Tab-separated table of C-alpha atoms and ligand atoms in Angstrom:
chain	number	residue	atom	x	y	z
P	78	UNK	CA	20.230	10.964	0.722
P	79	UNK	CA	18.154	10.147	3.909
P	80	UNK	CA	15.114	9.145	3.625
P	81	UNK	CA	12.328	8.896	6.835
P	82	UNK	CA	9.541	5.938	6.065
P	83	UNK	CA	6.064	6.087	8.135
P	84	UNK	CA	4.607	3.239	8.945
P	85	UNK	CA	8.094	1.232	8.064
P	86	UNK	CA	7.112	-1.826	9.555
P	87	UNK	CA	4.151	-2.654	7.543
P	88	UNK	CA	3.415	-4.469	4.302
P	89	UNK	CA	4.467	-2.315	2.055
P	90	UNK	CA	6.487	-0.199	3.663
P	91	UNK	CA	9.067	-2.858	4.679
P	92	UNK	CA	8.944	-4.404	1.444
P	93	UNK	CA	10.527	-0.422	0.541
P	94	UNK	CA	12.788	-0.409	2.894
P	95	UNK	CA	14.518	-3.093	1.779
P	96	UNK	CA	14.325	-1.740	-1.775
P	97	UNK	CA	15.940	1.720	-0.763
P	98	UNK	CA	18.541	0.389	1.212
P	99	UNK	CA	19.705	-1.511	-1.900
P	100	UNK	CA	19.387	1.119	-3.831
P	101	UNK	CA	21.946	2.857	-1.644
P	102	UNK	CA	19.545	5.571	0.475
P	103	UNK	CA	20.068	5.874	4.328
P	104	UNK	CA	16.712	5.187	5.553
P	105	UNK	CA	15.124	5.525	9.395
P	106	UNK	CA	11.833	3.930	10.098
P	107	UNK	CA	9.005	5.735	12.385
P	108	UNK	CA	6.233	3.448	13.270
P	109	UNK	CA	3.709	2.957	15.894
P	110	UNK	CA	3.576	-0.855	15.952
P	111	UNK	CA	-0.762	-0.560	15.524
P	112	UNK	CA	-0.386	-2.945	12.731
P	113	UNK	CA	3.100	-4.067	13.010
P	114	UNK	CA	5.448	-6.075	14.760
P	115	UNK	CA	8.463	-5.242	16.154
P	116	UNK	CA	9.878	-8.374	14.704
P	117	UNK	CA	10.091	-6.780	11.434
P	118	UNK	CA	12.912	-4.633	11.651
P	119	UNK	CA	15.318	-7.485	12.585
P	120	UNK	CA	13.691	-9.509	9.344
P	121	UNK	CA	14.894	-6.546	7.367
P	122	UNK	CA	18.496	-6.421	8.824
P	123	UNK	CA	18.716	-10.038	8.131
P	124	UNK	CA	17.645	-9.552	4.254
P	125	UNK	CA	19.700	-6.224	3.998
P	126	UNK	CA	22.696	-6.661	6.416
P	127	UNK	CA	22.425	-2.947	7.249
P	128	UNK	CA	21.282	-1.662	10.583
P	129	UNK	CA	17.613	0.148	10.363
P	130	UNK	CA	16.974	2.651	12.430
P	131	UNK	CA	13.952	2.200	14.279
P	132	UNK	CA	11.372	5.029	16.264
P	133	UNK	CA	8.505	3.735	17.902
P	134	UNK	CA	6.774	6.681	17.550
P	135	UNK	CA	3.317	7.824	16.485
P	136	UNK	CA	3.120	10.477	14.172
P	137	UNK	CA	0.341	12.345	16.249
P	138	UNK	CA	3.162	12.979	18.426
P	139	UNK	CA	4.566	16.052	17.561
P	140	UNK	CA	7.517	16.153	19.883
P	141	UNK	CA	8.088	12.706	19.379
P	142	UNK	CA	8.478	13.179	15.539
P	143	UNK	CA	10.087	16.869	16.166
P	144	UNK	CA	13.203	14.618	17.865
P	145	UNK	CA	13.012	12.110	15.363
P	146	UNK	CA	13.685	15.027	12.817
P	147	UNK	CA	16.170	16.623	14.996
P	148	UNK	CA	18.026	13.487	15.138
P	149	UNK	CA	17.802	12.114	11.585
P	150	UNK	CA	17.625	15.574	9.367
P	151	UNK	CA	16.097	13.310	6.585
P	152	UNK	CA	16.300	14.946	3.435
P	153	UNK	CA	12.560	13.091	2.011
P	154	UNK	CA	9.659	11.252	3.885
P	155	UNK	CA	7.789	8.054	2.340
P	156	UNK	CA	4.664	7.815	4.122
P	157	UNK	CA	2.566	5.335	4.880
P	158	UNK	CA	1.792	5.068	8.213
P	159	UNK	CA	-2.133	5.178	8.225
P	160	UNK	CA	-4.769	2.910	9.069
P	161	UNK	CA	-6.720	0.683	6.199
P	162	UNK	CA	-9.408	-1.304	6.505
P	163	UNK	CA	-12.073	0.004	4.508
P	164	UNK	CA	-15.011	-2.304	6.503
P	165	UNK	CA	-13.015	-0.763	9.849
P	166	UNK	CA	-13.693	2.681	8.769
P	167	UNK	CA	-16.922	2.658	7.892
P	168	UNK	CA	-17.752	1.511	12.202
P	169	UNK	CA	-15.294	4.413	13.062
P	170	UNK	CA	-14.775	6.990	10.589
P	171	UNK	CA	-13.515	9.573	13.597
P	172	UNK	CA	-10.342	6.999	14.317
P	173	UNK	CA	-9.937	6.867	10.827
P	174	UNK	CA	-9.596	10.408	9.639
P	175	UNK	CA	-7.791	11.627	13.163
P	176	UNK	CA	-5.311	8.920	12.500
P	177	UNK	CA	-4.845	9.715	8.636
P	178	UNK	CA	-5.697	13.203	8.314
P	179	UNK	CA	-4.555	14.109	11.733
P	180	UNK	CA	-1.211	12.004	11.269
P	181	UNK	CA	-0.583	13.562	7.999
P	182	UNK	CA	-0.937	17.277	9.525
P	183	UNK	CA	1.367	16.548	12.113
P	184	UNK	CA	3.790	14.973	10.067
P	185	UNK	CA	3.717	17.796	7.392
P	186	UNK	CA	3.732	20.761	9.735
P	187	UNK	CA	7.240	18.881	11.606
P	188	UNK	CA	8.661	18.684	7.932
P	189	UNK	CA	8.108	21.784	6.946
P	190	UNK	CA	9.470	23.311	10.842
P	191	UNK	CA	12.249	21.102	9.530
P	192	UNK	CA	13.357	22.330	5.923
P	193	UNK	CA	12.114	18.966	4.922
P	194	UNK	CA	9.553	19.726	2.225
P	195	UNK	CA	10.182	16.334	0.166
P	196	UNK	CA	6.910	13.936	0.814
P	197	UNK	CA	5.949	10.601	-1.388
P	198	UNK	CA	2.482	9.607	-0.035
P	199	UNK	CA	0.958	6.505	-0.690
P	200	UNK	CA	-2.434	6.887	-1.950
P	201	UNK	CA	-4.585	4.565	-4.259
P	202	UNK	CA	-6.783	3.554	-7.113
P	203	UNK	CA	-9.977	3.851	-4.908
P	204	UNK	CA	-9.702	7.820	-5.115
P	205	UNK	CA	-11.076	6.812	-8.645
P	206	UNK	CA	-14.402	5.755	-7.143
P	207	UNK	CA	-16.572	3.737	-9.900
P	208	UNK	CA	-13.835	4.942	-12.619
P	209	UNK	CA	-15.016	6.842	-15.589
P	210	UNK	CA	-12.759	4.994	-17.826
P	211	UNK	CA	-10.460	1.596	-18.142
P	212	UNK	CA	-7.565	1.686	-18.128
P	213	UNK	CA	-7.515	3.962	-15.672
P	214	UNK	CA	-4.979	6.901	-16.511
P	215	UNK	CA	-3.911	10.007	-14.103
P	216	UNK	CA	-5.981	12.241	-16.311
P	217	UNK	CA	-9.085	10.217	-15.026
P	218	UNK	CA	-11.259	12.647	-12.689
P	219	UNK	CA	-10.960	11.796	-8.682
P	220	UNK	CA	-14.775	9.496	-7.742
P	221	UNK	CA	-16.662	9.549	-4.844
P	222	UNK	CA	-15.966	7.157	-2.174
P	223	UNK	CA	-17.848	4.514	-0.773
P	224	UNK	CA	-15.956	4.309	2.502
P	225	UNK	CA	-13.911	6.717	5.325
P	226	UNK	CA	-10.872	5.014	4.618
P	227	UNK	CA	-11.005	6.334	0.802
P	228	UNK	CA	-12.220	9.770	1.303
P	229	UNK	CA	-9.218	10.072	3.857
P	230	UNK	CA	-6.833	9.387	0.714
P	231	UNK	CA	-9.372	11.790	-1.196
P	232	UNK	CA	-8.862	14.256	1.109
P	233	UNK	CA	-5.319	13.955	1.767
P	234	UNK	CA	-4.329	13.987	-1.644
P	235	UNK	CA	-6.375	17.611	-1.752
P	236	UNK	CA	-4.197	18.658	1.174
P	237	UNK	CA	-0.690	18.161	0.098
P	238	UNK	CA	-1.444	19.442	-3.248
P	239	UNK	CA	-2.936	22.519	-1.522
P	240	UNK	CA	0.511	22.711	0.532
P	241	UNK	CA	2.397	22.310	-2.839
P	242	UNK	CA	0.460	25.354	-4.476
P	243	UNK	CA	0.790	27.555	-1.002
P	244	UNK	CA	4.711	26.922	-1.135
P	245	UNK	CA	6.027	25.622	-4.148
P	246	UNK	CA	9.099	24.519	-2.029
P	247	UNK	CA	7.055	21.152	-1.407
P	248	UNK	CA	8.067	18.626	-3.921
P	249	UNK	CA	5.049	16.391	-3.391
P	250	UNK	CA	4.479	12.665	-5.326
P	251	UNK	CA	1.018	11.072	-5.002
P	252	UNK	CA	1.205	7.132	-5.974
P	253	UNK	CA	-1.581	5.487	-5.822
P	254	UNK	CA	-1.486	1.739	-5.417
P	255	UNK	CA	-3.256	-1.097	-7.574
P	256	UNK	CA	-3.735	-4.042	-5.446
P	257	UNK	CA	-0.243	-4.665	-3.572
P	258	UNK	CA	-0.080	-8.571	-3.268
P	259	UNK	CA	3.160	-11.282	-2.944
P	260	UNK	CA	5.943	-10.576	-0.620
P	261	UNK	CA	10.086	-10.434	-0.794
P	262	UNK	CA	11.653	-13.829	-2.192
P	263	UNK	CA	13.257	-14.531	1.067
P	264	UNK	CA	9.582	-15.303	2.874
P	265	UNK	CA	10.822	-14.181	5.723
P	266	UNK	CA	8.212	-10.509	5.644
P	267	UNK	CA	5.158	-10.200	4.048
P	268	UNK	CA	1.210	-9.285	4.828
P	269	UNK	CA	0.123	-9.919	8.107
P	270	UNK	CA	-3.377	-8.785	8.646
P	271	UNK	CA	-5.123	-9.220	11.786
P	272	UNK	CA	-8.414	-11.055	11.769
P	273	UNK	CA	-10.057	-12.740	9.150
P	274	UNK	CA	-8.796	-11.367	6.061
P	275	UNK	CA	-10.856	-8.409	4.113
P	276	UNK	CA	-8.384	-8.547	0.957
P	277	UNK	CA	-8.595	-11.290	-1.467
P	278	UNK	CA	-4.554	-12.749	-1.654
P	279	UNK	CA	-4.361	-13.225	2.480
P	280	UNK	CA	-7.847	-14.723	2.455
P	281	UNK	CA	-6.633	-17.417	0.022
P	282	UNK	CA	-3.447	-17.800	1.326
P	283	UNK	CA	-4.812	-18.706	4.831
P	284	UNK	CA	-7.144	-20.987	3.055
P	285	UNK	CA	-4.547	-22.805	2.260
P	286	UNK	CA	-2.666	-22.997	5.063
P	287	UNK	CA	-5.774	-24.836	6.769
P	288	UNK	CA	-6.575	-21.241	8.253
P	289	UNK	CA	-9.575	-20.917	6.946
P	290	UNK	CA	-12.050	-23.481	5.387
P	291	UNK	CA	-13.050	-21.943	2.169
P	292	UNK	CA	-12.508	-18.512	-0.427
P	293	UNK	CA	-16.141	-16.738	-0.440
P	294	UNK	CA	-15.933	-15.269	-4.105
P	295	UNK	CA	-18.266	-11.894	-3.677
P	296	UNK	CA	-20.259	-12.105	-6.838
P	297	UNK	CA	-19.966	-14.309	-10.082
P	298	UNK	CA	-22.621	-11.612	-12.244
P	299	UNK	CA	-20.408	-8.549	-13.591
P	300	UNK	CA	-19.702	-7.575	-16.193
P	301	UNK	CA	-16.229	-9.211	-16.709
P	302	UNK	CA	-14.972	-12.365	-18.975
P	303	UNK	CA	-15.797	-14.825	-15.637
P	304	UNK	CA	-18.376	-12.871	-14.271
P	305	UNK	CA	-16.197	-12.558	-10.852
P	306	UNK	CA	-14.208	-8.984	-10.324
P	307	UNK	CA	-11.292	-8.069	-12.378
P	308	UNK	CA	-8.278	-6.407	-10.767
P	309	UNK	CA	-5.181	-5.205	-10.897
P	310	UNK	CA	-2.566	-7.496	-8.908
P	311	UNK	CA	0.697	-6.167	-8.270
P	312	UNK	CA	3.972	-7.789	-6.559
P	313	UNK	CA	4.649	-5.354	-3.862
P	314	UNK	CA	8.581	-5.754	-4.289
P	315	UNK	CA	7.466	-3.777	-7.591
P	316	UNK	CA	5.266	-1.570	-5.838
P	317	UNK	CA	7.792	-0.930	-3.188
P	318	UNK	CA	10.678	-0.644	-6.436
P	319	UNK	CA	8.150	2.223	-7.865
P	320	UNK	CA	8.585	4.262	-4.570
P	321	UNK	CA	12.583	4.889	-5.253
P	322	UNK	CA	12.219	5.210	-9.017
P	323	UNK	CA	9.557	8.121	-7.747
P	324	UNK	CA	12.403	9.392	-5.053
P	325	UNK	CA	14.110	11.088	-8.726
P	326	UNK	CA	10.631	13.392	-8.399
P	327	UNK	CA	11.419	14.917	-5.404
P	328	UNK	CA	14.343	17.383	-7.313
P	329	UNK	CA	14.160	20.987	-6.409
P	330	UNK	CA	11.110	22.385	-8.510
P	331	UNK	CA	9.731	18.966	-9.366
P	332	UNK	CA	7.083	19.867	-7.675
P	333	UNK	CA	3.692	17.741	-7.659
P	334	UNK	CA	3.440	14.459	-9.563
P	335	UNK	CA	1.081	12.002	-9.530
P	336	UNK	CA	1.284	8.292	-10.806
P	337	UNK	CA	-0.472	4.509	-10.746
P	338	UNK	CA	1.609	1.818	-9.720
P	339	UNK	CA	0.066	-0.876	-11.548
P	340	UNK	CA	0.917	-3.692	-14.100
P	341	UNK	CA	-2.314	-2.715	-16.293
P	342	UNK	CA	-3.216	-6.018	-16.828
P	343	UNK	CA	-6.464	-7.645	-14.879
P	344	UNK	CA	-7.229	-10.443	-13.465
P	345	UNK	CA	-10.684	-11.595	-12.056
P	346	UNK	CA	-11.032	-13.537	-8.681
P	347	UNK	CA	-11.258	-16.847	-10.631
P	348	UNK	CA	-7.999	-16.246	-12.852
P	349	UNK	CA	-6.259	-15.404	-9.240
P	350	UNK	CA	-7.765	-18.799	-7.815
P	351	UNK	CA	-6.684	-20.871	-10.775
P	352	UNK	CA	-2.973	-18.925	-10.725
P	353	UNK	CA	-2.443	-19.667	-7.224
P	354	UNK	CA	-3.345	-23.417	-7.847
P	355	UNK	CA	-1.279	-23.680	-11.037
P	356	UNK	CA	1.587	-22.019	-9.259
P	357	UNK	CA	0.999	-24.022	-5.494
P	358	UNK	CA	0.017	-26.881	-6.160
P	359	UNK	CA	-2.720	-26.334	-3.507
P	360	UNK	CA	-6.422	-26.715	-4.360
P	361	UNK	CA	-8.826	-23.775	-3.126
P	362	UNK	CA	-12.242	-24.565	-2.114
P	363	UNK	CA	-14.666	-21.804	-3.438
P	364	UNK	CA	-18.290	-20.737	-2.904
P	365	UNK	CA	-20.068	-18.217	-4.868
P	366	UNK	CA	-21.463	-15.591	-2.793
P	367	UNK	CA	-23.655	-12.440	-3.400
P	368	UNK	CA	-21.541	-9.228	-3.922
P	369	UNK	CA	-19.964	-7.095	-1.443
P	370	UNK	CA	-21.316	-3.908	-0.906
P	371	UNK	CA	-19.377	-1.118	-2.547
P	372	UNK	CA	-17.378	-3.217	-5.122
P	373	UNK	CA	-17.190	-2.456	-8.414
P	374	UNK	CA	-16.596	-4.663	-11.371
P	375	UNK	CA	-13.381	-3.832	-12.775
P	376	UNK	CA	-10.252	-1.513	-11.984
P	377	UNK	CA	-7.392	-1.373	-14.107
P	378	UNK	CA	-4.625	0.935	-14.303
P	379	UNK	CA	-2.740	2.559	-17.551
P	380	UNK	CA	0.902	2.472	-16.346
P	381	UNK	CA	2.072	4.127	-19.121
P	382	UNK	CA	2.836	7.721	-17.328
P	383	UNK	CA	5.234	5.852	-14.465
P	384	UNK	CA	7.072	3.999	-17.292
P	385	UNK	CA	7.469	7.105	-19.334
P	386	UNK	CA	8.234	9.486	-16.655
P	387	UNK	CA	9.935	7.474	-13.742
P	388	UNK	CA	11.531	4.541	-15.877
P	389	UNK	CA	9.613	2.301	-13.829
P	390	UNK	CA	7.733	-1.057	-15.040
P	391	UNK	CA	6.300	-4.072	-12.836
P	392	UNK	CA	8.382	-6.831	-13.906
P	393	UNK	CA	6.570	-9.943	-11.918
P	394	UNK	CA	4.020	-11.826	-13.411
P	395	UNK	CA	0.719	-13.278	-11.275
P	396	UNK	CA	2.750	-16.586	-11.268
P	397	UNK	CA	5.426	-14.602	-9.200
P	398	UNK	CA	2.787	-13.095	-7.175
P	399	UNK	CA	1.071	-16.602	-6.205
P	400	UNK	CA	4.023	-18.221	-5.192
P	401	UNK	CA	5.798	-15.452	-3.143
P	402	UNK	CA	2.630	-15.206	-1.033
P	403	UNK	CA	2.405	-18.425	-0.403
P	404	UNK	CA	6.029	-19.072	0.417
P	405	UNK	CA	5.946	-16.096	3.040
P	406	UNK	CA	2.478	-17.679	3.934
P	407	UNK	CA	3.635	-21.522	4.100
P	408	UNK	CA	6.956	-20.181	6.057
P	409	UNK	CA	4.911	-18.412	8.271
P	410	UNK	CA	1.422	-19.755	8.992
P	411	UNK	CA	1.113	-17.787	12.157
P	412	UNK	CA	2.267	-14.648	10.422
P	413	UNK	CA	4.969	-12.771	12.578
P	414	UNK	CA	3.201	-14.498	15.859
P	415	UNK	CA	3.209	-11.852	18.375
W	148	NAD	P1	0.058	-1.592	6.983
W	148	NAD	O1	-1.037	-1.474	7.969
W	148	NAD	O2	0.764	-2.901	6.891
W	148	NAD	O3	1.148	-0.435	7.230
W	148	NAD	C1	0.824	0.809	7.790
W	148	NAD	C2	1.738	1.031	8.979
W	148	NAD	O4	1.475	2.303	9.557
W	148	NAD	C3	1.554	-0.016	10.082
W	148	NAD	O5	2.800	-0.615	10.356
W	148	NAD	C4	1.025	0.779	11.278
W	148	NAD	O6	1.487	0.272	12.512
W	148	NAD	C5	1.544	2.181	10.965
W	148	NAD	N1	0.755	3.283	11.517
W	148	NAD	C6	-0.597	3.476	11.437
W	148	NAD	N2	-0.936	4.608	12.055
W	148	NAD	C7	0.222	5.173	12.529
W	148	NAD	C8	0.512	6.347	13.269
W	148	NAD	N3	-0.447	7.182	13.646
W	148	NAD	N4	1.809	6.602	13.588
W	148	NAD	C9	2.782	5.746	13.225
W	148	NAD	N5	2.563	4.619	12.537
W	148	NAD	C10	1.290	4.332	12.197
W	148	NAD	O7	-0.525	-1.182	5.556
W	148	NAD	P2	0.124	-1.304	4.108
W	148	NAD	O8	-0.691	-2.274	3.335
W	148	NAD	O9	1.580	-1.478	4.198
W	148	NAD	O10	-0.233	0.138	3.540
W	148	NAD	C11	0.678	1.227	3.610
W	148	NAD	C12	0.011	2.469	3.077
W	148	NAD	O11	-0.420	2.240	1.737
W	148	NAD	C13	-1.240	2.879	3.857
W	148	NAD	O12	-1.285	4.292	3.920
W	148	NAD	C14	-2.367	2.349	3.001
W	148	NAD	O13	-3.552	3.061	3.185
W	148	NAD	C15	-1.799	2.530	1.605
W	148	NAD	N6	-2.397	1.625	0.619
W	148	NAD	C16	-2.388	0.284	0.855
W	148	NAD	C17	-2.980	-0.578	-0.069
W	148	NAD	C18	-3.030	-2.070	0.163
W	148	NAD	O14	-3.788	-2.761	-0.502
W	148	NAD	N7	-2.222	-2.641	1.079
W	148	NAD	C19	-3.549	-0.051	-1.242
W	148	NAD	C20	-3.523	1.327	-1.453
W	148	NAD	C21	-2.939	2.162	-0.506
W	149	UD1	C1	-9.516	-3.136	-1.666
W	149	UD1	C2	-10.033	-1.969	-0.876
W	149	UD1	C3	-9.641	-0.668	-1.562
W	149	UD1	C4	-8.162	-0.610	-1.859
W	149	UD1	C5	-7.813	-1.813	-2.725
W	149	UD1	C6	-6.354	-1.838	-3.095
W	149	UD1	C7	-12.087	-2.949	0.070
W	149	UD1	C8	-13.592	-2.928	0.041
W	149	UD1	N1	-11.480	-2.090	-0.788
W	149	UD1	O1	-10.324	-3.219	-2.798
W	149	UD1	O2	-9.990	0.430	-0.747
W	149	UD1	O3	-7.837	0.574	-2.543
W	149	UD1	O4	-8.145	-3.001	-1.988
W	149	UD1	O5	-5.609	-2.402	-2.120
W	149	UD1	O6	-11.461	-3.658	0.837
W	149	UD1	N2	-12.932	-10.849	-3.066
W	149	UD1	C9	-13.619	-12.038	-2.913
W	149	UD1	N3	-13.534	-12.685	-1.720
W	149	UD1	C10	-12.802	-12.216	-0.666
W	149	UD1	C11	-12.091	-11.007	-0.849
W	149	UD1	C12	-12.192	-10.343	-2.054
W	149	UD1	O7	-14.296	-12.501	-3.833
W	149	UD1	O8	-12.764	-12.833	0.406
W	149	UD1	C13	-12.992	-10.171	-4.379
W	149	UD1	C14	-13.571	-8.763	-4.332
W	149	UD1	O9	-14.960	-8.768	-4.498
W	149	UD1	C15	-12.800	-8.104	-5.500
W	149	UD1	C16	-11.454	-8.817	-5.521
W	149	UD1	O10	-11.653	-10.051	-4.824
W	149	UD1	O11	-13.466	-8.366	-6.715
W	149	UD1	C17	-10.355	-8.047	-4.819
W	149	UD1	O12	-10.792	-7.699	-3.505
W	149	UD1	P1	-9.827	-6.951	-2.456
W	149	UD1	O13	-8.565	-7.714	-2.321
W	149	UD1	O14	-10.620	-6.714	-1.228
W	149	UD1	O15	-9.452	-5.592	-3.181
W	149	UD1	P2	-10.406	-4.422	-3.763
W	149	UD1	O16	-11.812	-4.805	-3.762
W	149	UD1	O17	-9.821	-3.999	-5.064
């Protein structure tokens, strides 16, 4: 089985590459390189020893992806080529839903032009908005969003379930990510965000690094056991694991499915401070500042339905997390330095 991955050379979509090529699946990689290098593709041949196909495409580009198809006949696509940085979207919400919503139409109409009506799409908790209930469980009603960036996966989960019920020839699987931190054992990929870090794991590890001086904690008043946020941290080799245990959801007539990938357990900012210390070694200066805007206090997920239905579990601890970050941090201080 072949198996076409958008936005391939990202976090979390190179951490599944790796996973489905040692799982056995052929796998071709279509990215633009917006928030990529290209160095990652020769990281992942190292860690695999398999070649990885490699388009430097944009999915906008219709003929582009239409010879990509031609050339690959993949049999499912993992996507996750989008743009994500919530603060980002909020200054330009048009860039953010032409490049998501727009990307995803493309991309769809190709497949189905194709025969390829298999999708996994990578959504995530914050379609829950301020959730109704913790844990959070599938059954727990879609929010409203407090940013572009989440009311593209809002919308986007709408439209491929709309697809799904127009043709129920689309097999369509809706995951939707906890907080994806850590990176593969090797530390040779791993998050590389551009800027000063929005996301609390990068932030920290670049504090220690030297990077940056000190970890602003946004808010030390909820309504959680340290008064900092509680969340829920998960190794992205897990995450990316999760994506071929949900491949077995794309059989003829499987049509949609929707899942968390989480661990269910949280952890507030303080916990993920003293775990990275515990596990490092390295001290992180804090401050307590006042809350970010749109942040809620706690997010959680139940896991229970992925386990049940997919056979899948997250099997590293925060201890795991910690130190794989910092490894691919500490090995790479300048990130993939292009
Ligand atoms: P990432 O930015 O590292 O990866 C996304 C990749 O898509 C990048 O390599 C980028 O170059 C590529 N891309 C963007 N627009 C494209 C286009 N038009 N055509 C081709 N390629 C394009 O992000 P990530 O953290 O690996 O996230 C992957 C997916 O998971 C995204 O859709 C993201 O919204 C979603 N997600 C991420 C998180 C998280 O915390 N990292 C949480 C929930 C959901
Ligand atoms: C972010 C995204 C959300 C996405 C989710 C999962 C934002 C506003 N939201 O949310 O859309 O679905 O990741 O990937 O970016 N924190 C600090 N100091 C920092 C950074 C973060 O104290 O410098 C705190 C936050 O207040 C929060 C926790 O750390 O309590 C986690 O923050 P972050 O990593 O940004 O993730 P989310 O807020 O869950």
């Amino acid at each position: 089985m072949k198996i076409l991955v958008t936005g391939g050379a990202g976090f979390i979509g190179s951490h599944t590459v790796v996973e489905l090529q040692s799982a056995g699946y052929e796998v071709a990689v279509v990215d633009n390189l917006y928030n990529a290098s290209p160095k990652v593709i020769g990281r992942l041949e190292a860690i695999t020893g398999k070649k990885v196909p490699f388009y430097k495409v944009d999915i906008r580009d219709r003929e582009g992806l239409t010879e990509v198809f031609e050339q690959e006949k993949p049999d499912a696509v993992i996507h996750f080529a989008g743009l994500k940085a919530v603060g980002e979207s909020v200054r330009k919400p048009w860039e953010y839903y032409e490049n998501n919503i727009g990307g995803t139409l493309v991309l769809t109409d190709v497949m189905r032009k194709c025969g390829c009506k298999n999708i996994i799409f990578s959504s995530s908790a914050t379609v829950y908005g301020d959730p109704a209930f913790i844990p959070i469980t599938e059954e727990c009603p879609k929010g409203t969003c407090t940013n572009p960036y989440g009311w593209t996966k809002w919308m986007l989960e709408q439209i491929l379930s709309d697809l799904h019920t127009a043709d129920p020839e689309w097999n369509v699987v809706l995951l939707r990510y906890f907080n994806p931190i850590g990176a593969h054992k090797s530390g040779t990929i791993g998050e590389n965000p551009n800027g000063i870090p929005n996301n609390l794991m990068p932030y920290i590890t670049q504090v220690a690094v030297g990077k940056l001086e000190k970890l602003h904690v946004f808010g030390n008043d909820y309504d959680t056991h340290d008064g900092t946020g509680v969340r829920d941290y998960i190794h992205v080799v897990d995450l990316a694991k999760g994506h071929v245990c949900a491949l077995k959801k794309l059989e003829p007539g499987s049509g949609l499915s929707i899942y968390n990938l989480g661990t269910g357990v949280g952890y507030s900012v303080l916990d993920i401070v003293n775990s990275f210390e515990e596990a490092t070694g390295v001290k992180i200066p804090y401050v307590i500042d006042p809350r970010r805007a749109g942040d809620i206090a706690e997010c959680y997920s139940s896991p229970e339905k992925a386990e049940k239905e997919l056979g899948w579990k997250a099997e590293n601890g925060i201890r795991e997390m910690c130190e794989d970050a910092w490894r691919w941090q500490s090995m790479n201080p300048q990130g993939y330095g292009d």
